[in-house]
């Protein structure tokens, strides 16, 4: 079995009997050893002692007064965030339970970096036996901002951190775009290079083709299916669509903030202008394997999932919407 996403730290965690990830001292120490928390040469004695003590015992209680005594304001803020994240993990039996509790609470008190890292490692667990590089690359949308890469009629997504810092129009190495003035080269994941994903999975440097009727939308549907099953214990079938074709929007879920706004407009009977309609990247139909799990108002009607890009052609998927937005009678942790 090929390993992937090693950098997420899944090898530092244990699993409980249900398959959920249990936090370990080693996993917590990896956070306290991050460069942002490493005291600089001029750090105050309080910060130095706190850092040393937490590396020795990462579960020890830290009072608000101790944080307040740190001289540097940026350091105080960093420690407040990382300790709030640690305490969230320690309050729950698994990382999955911690994440689900956080998204259900509606809290917005964790930096996106921590949330994305938590999604990353939970997805690594949910996809542990996956042997399809297309599904894994599609799953990167859950925790990595994507940029839409222009190329004729294809819908290509590249990792924003990889392509954004180099050039707004990177070369797509499997395409005929010779002569483009850029130093960024993005290889598009395809059948002929799919095996390369395994040793490049932590580099996030392969583009995903999300063009309708291709492998990309099917792969994303499979990743979303595994996400829902792993965290909610609900079996669903998710299928990509080319268009809604006057479908009855009994229930819909926006997979990002922009998609939610567009869905709200459709719900209220508005017709989207061409510019807004062009921002819709993908549509999916979700059905429950057991319709009794759906709210009575929904029954066996399908749930439509909408994925869109921002005005500046970026995709910021919100996987928590799949957990809080589905019309289920009750939400239960599978792990």
Coordinates of C-alpha atoms in Angstrom, one line a residue:
X1 CA 0.0 0.0 0.0
X2 CA 1.4 3.4 -1.0
X3 CA 1.8 6.0 1.7
X4 CA 0.8 9.6 1.0
X5 CA 0.5 13.0 2.8
X6 CA 3.2 12.0 5.2
X7 CA 3.7 15.7 6.3
X8 CA 0.3 15.8 7.9
X9 CA 1.6 13.8 10.9
X10 CA -0.8 10.9 10.8
X11 CA 2.0 8.6 11.7
X12 CA 2.3 10.4 15.0
X13 CA -1.3 9.5 16.0
X14 CA -3.0 6.4 17.4
X15 CA -6.3 4.9 16.3
X16 CA -9.1 3.9 18.6
X17 CA -11.3 0.8 18.2
X18 CA -13.7 2.7 15.9
X19 CA -10.9 3.9 13.6
X20 CA -10.8 7.5 14.8
X21 CA -7.5 9.3 15.5
X22 CA -6.4 9.7 19.1
X23 CA -4.1 12.6 19.9
X24 CA -0.7 11.6 21.2
X25 CA 2.1 13.5 23.0
X26 CA 4.2 13.2 19.9
X27 CA 1.6 14.9 17.8
X28 CA 1.2 17.8 20.2
X29 CA 5.0 18.2 20.5
X30 CA 5.2 18.6 16.8
X31 CA 3.0 21.7 17.1
X32 CA 5.1 23.1 20.0
X33 CA 8.2 22.6 17.9
X34 CA 6.9 24.7 15.0
X35 CA 9.1 27.7 14.0
X36 CA 6.4 30.1 15.0
X37 CA 6.6 29.0 18.6
X38 CA 10.3 28.6 18.9
X39 CA 11.5 31.4 21.2
X40 CA 13.9 33.7 19.6
X41 CA 17.2 34.7 21.2
X42 CA 15.6 37.7 22.8
X43 CA 12.5 35.9 24.1
X44 CA 11.5 36.6 27.7
X45 CA 12.1 34.0 30.5
X46 CA 8.3 33.2 30.7
X47 CA 8.1 32.3 27.1
X48 CA 11.3 30.2 27.2
X49 CA 10.1 28.3 30.3
X50 CA 6.6 27.7 28.8
X51 CA 8.1 26.3 25.6
X52 CA 10.5 24.1 27.5
X53 CA 7.8 22.8 29.8
X54 CA 5.4 22.0 27.0
X55 CA 7.9 20.1 25.0
X56 CA 8.5 18.0 28.1
X57 CA 4.8 17.6 29.0
X58 CA 2.5 18.8 26.1
X59 CA -0.7 18.2 28.1
X60 CA 0.1 20.3 31.1
X61 CA -2.4 23.0 32.0
X62 CA -1.4 26.6 31.2
X63 CA -3.2 29.4 32.9
X64 CA -4.2 32.7 31.3
X65 CA -1.9 34.6 33.6
X66 CA 1.1 32.7 32.3
X67 CA 0.3 33.6 28.7
X68 CA -0.4 37.2 29.7
X69 CA 3.1 37.4 31.3
X70 CA 4.8 36.8 27.9
X71 CA 6.4 40.1 26.9
X72 CA 6.0 39.9 23.1
X73 CA 2.5 40.5 21.8
X74 CA 2.9 38.3 18.7
X75 CA 4.2 35.5 20.9
X76 CA 1.2 35.8 23.2
X77 CA -1.2 35.6 20.3
X78 CA 0.6 32.5 18.8
X79 CA 0.5 30.7 22.2
X80 CA -3.2 31.6 22.7
X81 CA -4.1 30.1 19.4
X82 CA -2.0 26.9 19.6
X83 CA -3.2 26.2 23.2
X84 CA -6.8 26.7 22.3
X85 CA -6.3 24.2 19.4
X86 CA -4.5 21.8 21.8
X87 CA -7.3 22.1 24.4
X88 CA -10.0 21.4 21.7
X89 CA -8.2 18.2 20.8
X90 CA -7.8 17.1 24.4
X91 CA -11.5 17.7 25.2
X92 CA -12.5 14.9 22.8
X93 CA -11.7 11.3 22.3
X94 CA -10.6 11.6 18.7
X95 CA -9.6 14.3 16.3
X96 CA -12.7 13.5 14.3
X97 CA -14.9 14.2 17.3
X98 CA -13.0 17.4 18.0
X99 CA -13.4 18.7 14.5
X100 CA -17.1 17.8 14.3
X101 CA -17.8 19.5 17.7
X102 CA -16.0 22.6 16.5
X103 CA -18.0 22.9 13.2
X104 CA -21.3 22.2 14.9
X105 CA -20.6 24.9 17.5
X106 CA -20.3 27.5 14.7
X107 CA -17.2 28.8 16.4
X108 CA -14.8 30.9 14.4
X109 CA -12.0 31.0 16.9
X110 CA -9.3 28.9 15.2
X111 CA -6.9 30.2 12.5
X112 CA -7.6 28.7 9.1
X113 CA -4.2 27.1 9.2
X114 CA -5.1 24.9 12.1
X115 CA -8.5 24.0 10.7
X116 CA -7.0 23.0 7.4
X117 CA -4.3 20.9 9.1
X118 CA -7.0 19.1 11.1
X119 CA -9.0 18.4 7.9
X120 CA -5.8 17.2 6.2
X121 CA -5.0 14.6 8.8
X122 CA -8.6 13.5 9.2
X123 CA -8.9 13.0 5.5
X124 CA -5.6 11.1 5.5
X125 CA -7.3 8.7 7.9
X126 CA -10.6 8.5 6.0
X127 CA -8.7 7.8 2.7
X128 CA -6.2 5.4 4.3
X129 CA -6.9 2.5 2.0
X130 CA -7.4 4.6 -1.1
X131 CA -5.2 3.6 -4.1
X132 CA -6.6 6.2 -6.6
X133 CA -4.3 9.3 -7.0
X134 CA -7.2 11.1 -8.7
X135 CA -9.3 10.8 -5.5
X136 CA -6.4 11.9 -3.4
X137 CA -5.6 14.9 -5.6
X138 CA -9.3 15.9 -5.6
X139 CA -9.4 15.6 -1.8
X140 CA -6.7 18.3 -1.6
X141 CA -9.5 20.8 -2.4
X142 CA -10.7 20.2 1.2
X143 CA -7.7 21.8 2.8
X144 CA -5.7 23.7 0.1
X145 CA -6.9 26.8 -1.7
X146 CA -6.9 26.3 -5.5
X147 CA -6.6 28.6 -8.4
X148 CA -8.4 28.1 -11.7
X149 CA -5.8 27.8 -14.4
X150 CA -6.9 29.1 -17.8
X151 CA -6.5 26.7 -20.7
X152 CA -9.0 26.7 -23.7
X153 CA -12.1 24.8 -22.5
X154 CA -10.6 22.7 -19.8
X155 CA -11.2 23.4 -16.1
X156 CA -7.9 23.0 -14.4
X157 CA -7.1 23.6 -10.8
X158 CA -3.6 24.3 -9.4
X159 CA -2.6 24.7 -5.7
X160 CA -2.6 28.4 -4.9
X161 CA 0.4 28.3 -2.7
X162 CA 2.4 26.5 -5.4
X163 CA 1.3 28.6 -8.5
X164 CA 0.3 31.8 -6.8
X165 CA 3.8 32.8 -5.7
X166 CA 5.4 32.2 -9.0
X167 CA 3.1 33.4 -11.8
X168 CA -0.6 34.1 -12.4
X169 CA -0.4 32.2 -15.6
X170 CA 1.8 29.1 -15.0
X171 CA 2.7 26.7 -17.8
X172 CA 0.7 23.5 -17.9
X173 CA 3.4 21.0 -18.8
X174 CA 1.0 18.5 -20.6
X175 CA -0.4 21.3 -22.7
X176 CA 0.7 23.1 -25.8
X177 CA 1.4 26.5 -24.3
X178 CA 5.0 27.1 -25.6
X179 CA 6.3 30.5 -25.4
X180 CA 4.5 31.6 -22.2
X181 CA 6.6 33.9 -20.2
X182 CA 6.6 32.3 -16.7
X183 CA 8.9 30.2 -14.5
X184 CA 6.1 28.1 -13.0
X185 CA 5.5 24.6 -14.4
X186 CA 2.5 22.7 -13.3
X187 CA 2.0 19.1 -14.4
X188 CA -1.6 18.0 -14.9
X189 CA -2.5 14.7 -13.2
X190 CA -3.3 12.2 -15.9
X191 CA -3.3 8.5 -16.6
X192 CA 0.3 8.5 -17.8
X193 CA 1.7 10.2 -14.7
X194 CA -0.7 9.2 -12.0
X195 CA 1.9 6.9 -10.3
X196 CA 4.1 9.9 -9.7
X197 CA 1.5 11.3 -7.3
X198 CA 2.7 8.9 -4.6
X199 CA 6.1 10.4 -4.1
X200 CA 4.9 14.0 -4.8
X201 CA 1.8 14.0 -2.7
X202 CA 3.3 16.4 -0.1
X203 CA 4.4 18.8 -2.8
X204 CA 0.9 19.7 -4.0
X205 CA 2.4 20.5 -7.4
X206 CA 0.1 18.5 -9.7
X207 CA -2.9 20.2 -11.3
X208 CA -6.4 18.6 -11.3
X209 CA -8.6 18.5 -14.4
X210 CA -12.1 19.2 -13.1
X211 CA -13.7 19.4 -16.6
X212 CA -17.2 17.9 -16.7
X213 CA -17.3 14.2 -17.8
X214 CA -13.7 13.7 -16.8
X215 CA -12.0 11.9 -13.9
X216 CA -11.8 15.0 -11.7
X217 CA -15.5 15.5 -10.8
X218 CA -15.9 11.7 -10.2
X219 CA -12.9 11.7 -8.0
X220 CA -14.1 14.7 -6.0
X221 CA -17.5 12.9 -5.6
X222 CA -15.7 9.9 -4.2
X223 CA -13.7 12.0 -1.8
X224 CA -16.8 13.7 -0.5
X225 CA -18.5 10.3 -0.1
X226 CA -15.7 9.1 2.1
X227 CA -15.7 12.3 4.1
X228 CA -19.4 12.0 5.0
X229 CA -19.2 8.3 5.7
X230 CA -16.1 8.7 8.0
X231 CA -17.4 11.6 10.0
X232 CA -21.1 11.1 10.1
X233 CA -21.5 7.3 9.6
X234 CA -24.0 8.0 6.8
X235 CA -23.8 6.2 3.5
X236 CA -24.5 8.4 0.5
X237 CA -24.1 8.3 -3.2
X238 CA -22.7 11.5 -4.8
X239 CA -22.7 11.9 -8.6
X240 CA -21.4 14.8 -10.7
X241 CA -23.8 16.6 -12.9
X242 CA -23.3 18.8 -16.0
X243 CA -26.2 21.1 -15.1
X244 CA -29.2 21.3 -12.8
X245 CA -31.7 21.3 -15.7
X246 CA -34.6 22.8 -13.8
X247 CA -34.1 20.5 -10.9
X248 CA -36.2 21.0 -7.8
X249 CA -33.9 22.5 -5.2
X250 CA -35.5 20.8 -2.2
X251 CA -32.2 21.0 -0.5
X252 CA -28.8 22.2 -1.5
X253 CA -25.4 22.7 0.1
X254 CA -22.9 25.3 -1.0
X255 CA -19.4 23.7 -0.8
X256 CA -17.8 27.2 -0.4
X257 CA -19.0 30.6 0.6
X258 CA -19.6 31.8 -2.9
X259 CA -21.5 28.7 -3.8
X260 CA -23.8 29.2 -0.8
X261 CA -24.6 32.7 -1.9
X262 CA -25.3 31.6 -5.5
X263 CA -27.5 28.7 -4.2
X264 CA -29.4 31.1 -2.0
X265 CA -30.2 33.2 -5.1
X266 CA -31.4 30.1 -7.0
X267 CA -33.5 29.0 -4.0
X268 CA -35.3 32.4 -4.2
X269 CA -36.0 31.9 -7.8
X270 CA -33.4 34.3 -9.2
X271 CA -31.8 33.6 -12.6
X272 CA -28.0 33.9 -12.5
X273 CA -26.4 36.2 -15.0
X274 CA -23.7 34.8 -17.3
X275 CA -20.9 36.1 -15.1
X276 CA -22.2 34.5 -12.0
X277 CA -23.2 31.2 -13.7
X278 CA -19.7 31.0 -15.1
X279 CA -18.3 30.9 -11.5
X280 CA -20.0 27.6 -10.9
X281 CA -17.2 25.0 -11.2
X282 CA -19.1 21.8 -10.5
X283 CA -22.5 20.4 -9.5
X284 CA -23.3 17.2 -7.7
X285 CA -26.3 15.2 -6.7
X286 CA -26.3 13.5 -3.4
X287 CA -28.8 10.8 -2.4
X288 CA -29.0 8.9 0.9
X289 CA -28.6 5.1 0.8
X290 CA -31.2 5.0 3.5
X291 CA -33.7 7.8 2.9
X292 CA -35.0 7.4 6.5
X293 CA -31.9 9.2 7.6
X294 CA -33.0 12.3 5.8
X295 CA -35.4 14.9 7.3
X296 CA -39.0 14.2 6.5
X297 CA -39.3 17.3 4.4
X298 CA -36.6 15.9 2.1
X299 CA -37.4 12.2 2.1
X300 CA -35.9 10.5 -0.9
X301 CA -35.4 13.8 -2.8
X302 CA -31.8 14.4 -3.9
X303 CA -29.5 17.0 -2.3
X304 CA -27.6 19.2 -4.7
X305 CA -24.0 20.3 -4.0
X306 CA -22.6 23.4 -5.6
X307 CA -18.9 24.2 -6.0
X308 CA -17.9 27.7 -7.3
X309 CA -14.9 30.0 -7.5
X310 CA -14.4 33.5 -6.2
X311 CA -14.4 36.6 -8.5
X312 CA -10.6 36.4 -8.6
X313 CA -10.7 32.7 -9.8
X314 CA -9.9 31.0 -6.5
X315 CA -11.6 28.0 -4.9
X316 CA -11.8 27.9 -1.1
X317 CA -13.8 24.8 -0.3
X318 CA -15.5 24.5 3.1
X319 CA -15.7 20.7 3.8
X320 CA -17.5 21.5 7.1
X321 CA -20.6 22.5 5.0
X322 CA -21.0 18.8 4.0
X323 CA -21.3 18.0 7.7
X324 CA -23.6 20.7 8.9
X325 CA -25.6 21.4 5.8
X326 CA -27.0 17.9 5.0
X327 CA -30.6 17.3 6.0
X328 CA -30.1 14.5 8.4
X329 CA -32.3 13.7 11.3
X330 CA -29.4 13.4 13.6
X331 CA -25.6 13.6 13.2
X332 CA -23.6 10.8 14.6
X333 CA -19.9 10.2 14.7
X334 CA -18.8 7.1 13.0
X335 CA -15.4 7.1 14.6

